[in-house]
Amino acid sequence: MSVLEVSGGISKPIAPGPKPAASPGRAALRQYLYSLSGIAGAVILLLLVAMTLFGPLIYHVDPLDIVAAPFTPPGSDALLGTDYLGRDVLAGIVYGGKATLTVGAIAALITIVIGVTVGTISGYFGGAADTALVKVIEFFQILPPLLFAMVLVTLFGQTLTTITIAIGAVSWPSAARLTRAEFLRLRGLDYVKSSRAAGATDRHVMLRVILPNALPPIIIAATLAIGVAILFESGLSFLGLGDPNTMSWGLMIGQNRNYVLDGWWTVVFPGTAIFLAVLAISLVGDGFNDAINPRLRRRI
Amino acid sequence: MNSLLHLLRQVMNGIGLLFAVIVLNFFMIHLAPGDPVQVIAGEMGGASAEVVAALREKYGLNDSLIHQLMTYLSKVATGDFGYSYYYNEPVLNLIFSRLPATVYLAVTSLILAVVIGTLLGTVSARRPNGLLSQLVTVVSLVGYSAPIFWTGLMLLLLFGSIWPIMPVSGMANVVDQKAGFAYVIDVAHHLILPSVTLAIVFMAQYSRLARVNMIDVLSSDYIRTARAKGLPERTVIGKHALRNTLIPIVTIVGLQFGNLFAGAILVETVFSWPGLGRLVFESILRRDYPTLLAVLFFSALLVMVANIITDFVYRMIDPRIQARVG
C-alpha cells in the first residue's frame, strides 16, 4: 500500500474512498523507477545494445582490417588506438559486442529453461523423481562450470553455437535449485491445495498456479545469469576458445594480453566494455529485486 | 557416532559422483567429432588402410562401447589417466607436479577473501548507511562485474609498469635464483598479484554477504541481551555476532570451490603461474584431451573434498545442525 501513497505524493489530491489497486506489474515498474541504480543499469545496457545494433551502420571500419601501424596510440589515426596487428580497437568494440551479448542472452535463456524445468519437476513431484534429479544437480555442481565449458568447447568445436550451448549446459544447476526450493515452499500452501481439491490437473497446478508465484526470484536469477554468461563467454574467448572468425571483446583481450605493457588501450577498452555490460545487468537485477521483493518495498 | 556415520555416507556419495564423472569423460571423448586414429595417422603424415586398421585394433577401438568403457574404468582405477604426448609424460605425474602451485594460489586467495571480506562486511554493518557501507556495496559490484582476467591485467599494468613494484610473471625469479628463506620470500612476492586478483571476486561477495548477515544478527534478541549485560562492544561483535555471521559464508565458500578453481585457470594464464590452470590452457592449445579430462576429474575430486570439509567446519561452528541431523 505504501507504494500507492508514495506515488500519490507527486501532486495528486488523495481521493476519498477505496482506490483501485494498481496491477502488480505496474506497482513493480513504479518501484523499479525509484531505484536509481536500476535506472542507471538500464540506461548503460540500452546504450551498449544500441551501439552493437546501430554502431556498424555508422562506423564503417572492418574490425579485422589493418588500418594503421601496430600499437598506434588513441588519437586522430584511430580514436581508441590500434592493436598488435594494427587493427582498429574501436571497430573491435563496436562489432565485437554482438557475439558477446548474443551468446550471453541465449546461454542465459538455455540456463533458465533447463533449470526451471528440472526444478519444477523435482520440486512438484518429489519422491523418486526428486531424488534422481537432485543427484543430477549434485553431479553438475562438483564440476567447475567454466572448466567444464572449456572441455566441451575444446572437444566439440569452437563455434558460437557450441559455446552458447556449453555455457547453458554447465550453468543451470543453481537455477534448478532455486526453482525447486520455491516449489517446495509453495506446494504446501492453502491456495495450491484448494486448486488441487477443485480438481485441477498436475499440469495446471504446476504451470498456472505455482509457477507464476515462483517467478519473481527466477526473473532475478535469469537477469544475473546473463551477466555470468557474458563473463563465461569472455573467459572462453580470452583463452582462445571463442569462435576464431568472430570478433568479440574477450577475444580482443586474449589476443593482446601479451602486449598489455606495449599498448594499454588494446586491453583496457574492451575490458571496460565487458565490465560495463555485466555491471549494467547486475544493476538491472538489483532494480528488479527491489521492485519485486515486497520486504524491501517499505524502505522507500 | 552419528557424525561419523554422516561422514561415511558423504564419502560414499562422493565416490558415486566421481564414478559418474569418469563415465562422463569417457562418453565425451567418444561423442567428440574426429577419430583419434585419424589424428595419429595425420601426424604420421598419412597412413595406409592397413596401418589404420592395426591402430584401431591396438587402441581397442573395434571393441564394443561397453567393453571400451570397462577398459577405461579399470585403467582409471589403477591411476592410469593416459599419456600426454605433448609433455611426454603420464598425465598423473603432470597433474601432481602442477597441483601444489594451484593449491598455494587458491588457498592464499581464499584466506584473503574470507578474512578481508568478513572484516569489511562486519565493520560496515555497524553503520549500514555510512560511507564505508556504501563503499563496500560499490566495491563488491565492481569486483563482481569485472572479468577476472581483465582485473589481473589491470593490476599487472598498474604494479608491473606504471608503478613497478611487483613481478608480473612466473612463480619465482629465474635469472637470480634464490635459496632457502630468500626463495620463500621470492615466491610470496610472486604470489601477491595473482592471489589478490583471484581474491577480489570472492572478497566482493563475502563482504556483501557478511554485511547483510551482520546487520541481521545485530538486531536479534541475544545481541540485545549481551549488550544489556554490559559486555563491551568488541566482545559482542567479535564473539557473539561473528560466529553466526560466519555460517552463511562457510556455506558459500564450500559451494564456490569450483568457481575458485575455474578462476585460478584464468589468473594463472594471465600471470604465467605454473599450476593446473596453466596446464589446462596449454592442453587446450595442444588439443591434449587426456590431460584436459584428467584435470576435469581431479578438479571434481577437489571440489568434493572441499564440500565434505565445509560440511565438517559448518558443524563445528553451528552445533545446532548436528542436533538436527542426529
PDB file of N, CA, C and O in Angstrom, chain B residues 3-41:
ATOM      1  N   SER B   3      27.903 -38.385  13.610  1.00  0.00           N
ATOM      2  CA  SER B   3      28.600 -37.575  12.615  1.00  0.00           C
ATOM      3  C   SER B   3      29.575 -38.436  11.818  1.00  0.00           C
ATOM      4  O   SER B   3      29.835 -38.159  10.649  1.00  0.00           O
ATOM      5  N   LEU B   4      30.072 -39.499  12.454  1.00  0.00           N
ATOM      6  CA  LEU B   4      30.958 -40.397  11.728  1.00  0.00           C
ATOM      7  C   LEU B   4      30.182 -41.106  10.620  1.00  0.00           C
ATOM      8  O   LEU B   4      30.642 -41.216   9.477  1.00  0.00           O
ATOM      9  N   LEU B   5      28.969 -41.513  10.967  1.00  0.00           N
ATOM     10  CA  LEU B   5      28.102 -42.175  10.007  1.00  0.00           C
ATOM     11  C   LEU B   5      27.769 -41.229   8.861  1.00  0.00           C
ATOM     12  O   LEU B   5      27.784 -41.606   7.688  1.00  0.00           O
ATOM     13  N   HIS B   6      27.520 -39.979   9.237  1.00  0.00           N
ATOM     14  CA  HIS B   6      27.186 -38.962   8.245  1.00  0.00           C
ATOM     15  C   HIS B   6      28.349 -38.755   7.275  1.00  0.00           C
ATOM     16  O   HIS B   6      28.170 -38.675   6.070  1.00  0.00           O
ATOM     17  N   LEU B   7      29.553 -38.696   7.859  1.00  0.00           N
ATOM     18  CA  LEU B   7      30.762 -38.512   7.053  1.00  0.00           C
ATOM     19  C   LEU B   7      30.917 -39.668   6.069  1.00  0.00           C
ATOM     20  O   LEU B   7      31.178 -39.470   4.879  1.00  0.00           O
ATOM     21  N   LEU B   8      30.702 -40.868   6.579  1.00  0.00           N
ATOM     22  CA  LEU B   8      30.844 -42.067   5.751  1.00  0.00           C
ATOM     23  C   LEU B   8      29.858 -42.018   4.586  1.00  0.00           C
ATOM     24  O   LEU B   8      30.198 -42.289   3.431  1.00  0.00           O
ATOM     25  N   ARG B   9      28.629 -41.606   4.889  1.00  0.00           N
ATOM     26  CA  ARG B   9      27.602 -41.519   3.857  1.00  0.00           C
ATOM     27  C   ARG B   9      28.016 -40.513   2.788  1.00  0.00           C
ATOM     28  O   ARG B   9      27.844 -40.732   1.599  1.00  0.00           O
ATOM     29  N   GLN B  10      28.586 -39.397   3.247  1.00  0.00           N
ATOM     30  CA  GLN B  10      29.013 -38.367   2.297  1.00  0.00           C
ATOM     31  C   GLN B  10      30.135 -38.851   1.397  1.00  0.00           C
ATOM     32  O   GLN B  10      30.158 -38.559   0.206  1.00  0.00           O
ATOM     33  N   VAL B  11      31.084 -39.584   2.006  1.00  0.00           N
ATOM     34  CA  VAL B  11      32.200 -40.092   1.213  1.00  0.00           C
ATOM     35  C   VAL B  11      31.694 -41.078   0.152  1.00  0.00           C
ATOM     36  O   VAL B  11      32.088 -41.028  -1.015  1.00  0.00           O
ATOM     37  N   MET B  12      30.746 -41.946   0.553  1.00  0.00           N
ATOM     38  CA  MET B  12      30.190 -42.910  -0.401  1.00  0.00           C
ATOM     39  C   MET B  12      29.491 -42.179  -1.555  1.00  0.00           C
ATOM     40  O   MET B  12      29.666 -42.505  -2.719  1.00  0.00           O
ATOM     41  N   ASN B  13      28.719 -41.176  -1.184  1.00  0.00           N
ATOM     42  CA  ASN B  13      28.020 -40.371  -2.176  1.00  0.00           C
ATOM     43  C   ASN B  13      29.022 -39.733  -3.138  1.00  0.00           C
ATOM     44  O   ASN B  13      28.838 -39.742  -4.357  1.00  0.00           O
ATOM     45  N   GLY B  14      30.109 -39.206  -2.569  1.00  0.00           N
ATOM     46  CA  GLY B  14      31.140 -38.564  -3.379  1.00  0.00           C
ATOM     47  C   GLY B  14      31.791 -39.530  -4.341  1.00  0.00           C
ATOM     48  O   GLY B  14      32.014 -39.194  -5.512  1.00  0.00           O
ATOM     49  N   ILE B  15      32.061 -40.740  -3.869  1.00  0.00           N
ATOM     50  CA  ILE B  15      32.688 -41.734  -4.744  1.00  0.00           C
ATOM     51  C   ILE B  15      31.766 -42.051  -5.913  1.00  0.00           C
ATOM     52  O   ILE B  15      32.190 -42.151  -7.067  1.00  0.00           O
ATOM     53  N   GLY B  16      30.468 -42.135  -5.620  1.00  0.00           N
ATOM     54  CA  GLY B  16      29.490 -42.364  -6.678  1.00  0.00           C
ATOM     55  C   GLY B  16      29.534 -41.266  -7.723  1.00  0.00           C
ATOM     56  O   GLY B  16      29.554 -41.527  -8.931  1.00  0.00           O
ATOM     57  N   LEU B  17      29.598 -40.004  -7.253  1.00  0.00           N
ATOM     58  CA  LEU B  17      29.616 -38.869  -8.172  1.00  0.00           C
ATOM     59  C   LEU B  17      30.892 -38.870  -9.017  1.00  0.00           C
ATOM     60  O   LEU B  17      30.853 -38.589 -10.219  1.00  0.00           O
ATOM     61  N   LEU B  18      32.021 -39.215  -8.393  1.00  0.00           N
ATOM     62  CA  LEU B  18      33.287 -39.237  -9.137  1.00  0.00           C
ATOM     63  C   LEU B  18      33.264 -40.320 -10.212  1.00  0.00           C
ATOM     64  O   LEU B  18      33.767 -40.128 -11.320  1.00  0.00           O
ATOM     65  N   PHE B  19      32.639 -41.448  -9.863  1.00  0.00           N
ATOM     66  CA  PHE B  19      32.477 -42.521 -10.833  1.00  0.00           C
ATOM     67  C   PHE B  19      31.702 -41.994 -12.049  1.00  0.00           C
ATOM     68  O   PHE B  19      32.069 -42.233 -13.205  1.00  0.00           O
ATOM     69  N   ALA B  20      30.664 -41.221 -11.753  1.00  0.00           N
ATOM     70  CA  ALA B  20      29.865 -40.637 -12.833  1.00  0.00           C
ATOM     71  C   ALA B  20      30.699 -39.675 -13.688  1.00  0.00           C
ATOM     72  O   ALA B  20      30.527 -39.618 -14.906  1.00  0.00           O
ATOM     73  N   VAL B  21      31.621 -38.948 -13.049  1.00  0.00           N
ATOM     74  CA  VAL B  21      32.478 -38.032 -13.811  1.00  0.00           C
ATOM     75  C   VAL B  21      33.357 -38.818 -14.790  1.00  0.00           C
ATOM     76  O   VAL B  21      33.531 -38.419 -15.947  1.00  0.00           O
ATOM     77  N   ILE B  22      33.863 -39.959 -14.319  1.00  0.00           N
ATOM     78  CA  ILE B  22      34.719 -40.778 -15.195  1.00  0.00           C
ATOM     79  C   ILE B  22      33.923 -41.275 -16.394  1.00  0.00           C
ATOM     80  O   ILE B  22      34.382 -41.223 -17.540  1.00  0.00           O
ATOM     81  N   VAL B  23      32.687 -41.721 -16.121  1.00  0.00           N
ATOM     82  CA  VAL B  23      31.834 -42.196 -17.222  1.00  0.00           C
ATOM     83  C   VAL B  23      31.557 -41.049 -18.198  1.00  0.00           C
ATOM     84  O   VAL B  23      31.612 -41.218 -19.419  1.00  0.00           O
ATOM     85  N   LEU B  24      31.294 -39.855 -17.644  1.00  0.00           N
ATOM     86  CA  LEU B  24      31.049 -38.681 -18.490  1.00  0.00           C
ATOM     87  C   LEU B  24      32.255 -38.404 -19.381  1.00  0.00           C
ATOM     88  O   LEU B  24      32.126 -38.191 -20.587  1.00  0.00           O
ATOM     89  N   ASN B  25      33.454 -38.437 -18.777  1.00  0.00           N
ATOM     90  CA  ASN B  25      34.683 -38.217 -19.534  1.00  0.00           C
ATOM     91  C   ASN B  25      34.786 -39.184 -20.708  1.00  0.00           C
ATOM     92  O   ASN B  25      35.102 -38.797 -21.828  1.00  0.00           O
ATOM     93  N   PHE B  26      34.496 -40.446 -20.410  1.00  0.00           N
ATOM     94  CA  PHE B  26      34.587 -41.473 -21.440  1.00  0.00           C
ATOM     95  C   PHE B  26      33.650 -41.155 -22.606  1.00  0.00           C
ATOM     96  O   PHE B  26      34.045 -41.173 -23.769  1.00  0.00           O
ATOM     97  N   PHE B  27      32.398 -40.807 -22.266  1.00  0.00           N
ATOM     98  CA  PHE B  27      31.436 -40.559 -23.338  1.00  0.00           C
ATOM     99  C   PHE B  27      31.751 -39.267 -24.088  1.00  0.00           C
ATOM    100  O   PHE B  27      31.503 -39.173 -25.284  1.00  0.00           O
ATOM    101  N   MET B  28      32.321 -38.298 -23.391  1.00  0.00           N
ATOM    102  CA  MET B  28      32.671 -37.058 -24.093  1.00  0.00           C
ATOM    103  C   MET B  28      33.722 -37.319 -25.158  1.00  0.00           C
ATOM    104  O   MET B  28      33.623 -36.807 -26.274  1.00  0.00           O
ATOM    105  N   ILE B  29      34.716 -38.142 -24.833  1.00  0.00           N
ATOM    106  CA  ILE B  29      35.738 -38.435 -25.841  1.00  0.00           C
ATOM    107  C   ILE B  29      35.105 -39.143 -27.031  1.00  0.00           C
ATOM    108  O   ILE B  29      35.412 -38.868 -28.183  1.00  0.00           O
ATOM    109  N   HIS B  30      34.152 -40.072 -26.722  1.00  0.00           N
ATOM    110  CA  HIS B  30      33.582 -40.849 -27.812  1.00  0.00           C
ATOM    111  C   HIS B  30      32.602 -40.083 -28.669  1.00  0.00           C
ATOM    112  O   HIS B  30      32.443 -40.371 -29.843  1.00  0.00           O
ATOM    113  N   LEU B  31      31.931 -39.098 -28.047  1.00  0.00           N
ATOM    114  CA  LEU B  31      30.960 -38.316 -28.809  1.00  0.00           C
ATOM    115  C   LEU B  31      31.631 -37.198 -29.602  1.00  0.00           C
ATOM    116  O   LEU B  31      31.085 -36.711 -30.576  1.00  0.00           O
ATOM    117  N   ALA B  32      32.835 -36.817 -29.158  1.00  0.00           N
ATOM    118  CA  ALA B  32      33.506 -35.716 -29.843  1.00  0.00           C
ATOM    119  C   ALA B  32      33.794 -36.095 -31.281  1.00  0.00           C
ATOM    120  O   ALA B  32      34.174 -37.233 -31.564  1.00  0.00           O
ATOM    121  N   PRO B  33      33.594 -35.139 -32.192  1.00  0.00           N
ATOM    122  CA  PRO B  33      33.883 -35.444 -33.592  1.00  0.00           C
ATOM    123  C   PRO B  33      35.380 -35.711 -33.781  1.00  0.00           C
ATOM    124  O   PRO B  33      36.210 -35.196 -33.038  1.00  0.00           O
ATOM    125  N   GLY B  34      35.712 -36.517 -34.758  1.00  0.00           N
ATOM    126  CA  GLY B  34      37.121 -36.814 -35.010  1.00  0.00           C
ATOM    127  C   GLY B  34      37.501 -38.131 -34.366  1.00  0.00           C
ATOM    128  O   GLY B  34      37.160 -38.409 -33.227  1.00  0.00           O
ATOM    129  N   ASP B  35      38.194 -38.944 -35.126  1.00  0.00           N
ATOM    130  CA  ASP B  35      38.599 -40.261 -34.677  1.00  0.00           C
ATOM    131  C   ASP B  35      40.058 -40.162 -34.230  1.00  0.00           C
ATOM    132  O   ASP B  35      40.891 -39.636 -34.979  1.00  0.00           O
ATOM    133  N   PRO B  36      40.385 -40.617 -33.017  1.00  0.00           N
ATOM    134  CA  PRO B  36      41.781 -40.488 -32.555  1.00  0.00           C
ATOM    135  C   PRO B  36      42.778 -41.107 -33.533  1.00  0.00           C
ATOM    136  O   PRO B  36      43.872 -40.585 -33.729  1.00  0.00           O
ATOM    137  N   VAL B  37      42.359 -42.210 -34.181  1.00  0.00           N
ATOM    138  CA  VAL B  37      43.271 -42.874 -35.113  1.00  0.00           C
ATOM    139  C   VAL B  37      43.573 -41.977 -36.311  1.00  0.00           C
ATOM    140  O   VAL B  37      44.711 -41.910 -36.793  1.00  0.00           O
ATOM    141  N   GLN B  38      42.537 -41.266 -36.764  1.00  0.00           N
ATOM    142  CA  GLN B  38      42.753 -40.337 -37.878  1.00  0.00           C
ATOM    143  C   GLN B  38      43.767 -39.264 -37.492  1.00  0.00           C
ATOM    144  O   GLN B  38      44.596 -38.856 -38.292  1.00  0.00           O
ATOM    145  N   VAL B  39      43.672 -38.815 -36.231  1.00  0.00           N
ATOM    146  CA  VAL B  39      44.599 -37.785 -35.755  1.00  0.00           C
ATOM    147  C   VAL B  39      46.031 -38.322 -35.773  1.00  0.00           C
ATOM    148  O   VAL B  39      46.951 -37.681 -36.279  1.00  0.00           O
ATOM    149  N   ILE B  40      46.174 -39.551 -35.237  1.00  0.00           N
ATOM    150  CA  ILE B  40      47.521 -40.144 -35.194  1.00  0.00           C
ATOM    151  C   ILE B  40      48.047 -40.329 -36.617  1.00  0.00           C
ATOM    152  O   ILE B  40      49.179 -39.976 -36.939  1.00  0.00           O
ATOM    153  N   ALA B  41      47.169 -40.845 -37.491  1.00  0.00           N
ATOM    154  CA  ALA B  41      47.568 -41.065 -38.883  1.00  0.00           C
ATOM    155  C   ALA B  41      47.969 -39.744 -39.522  1.00  0.00           C
ATOM    156  O   ALA B  41      48.946 -39.670 -40.272  1.00  0.00           O
TER     157      ALA B  41
END
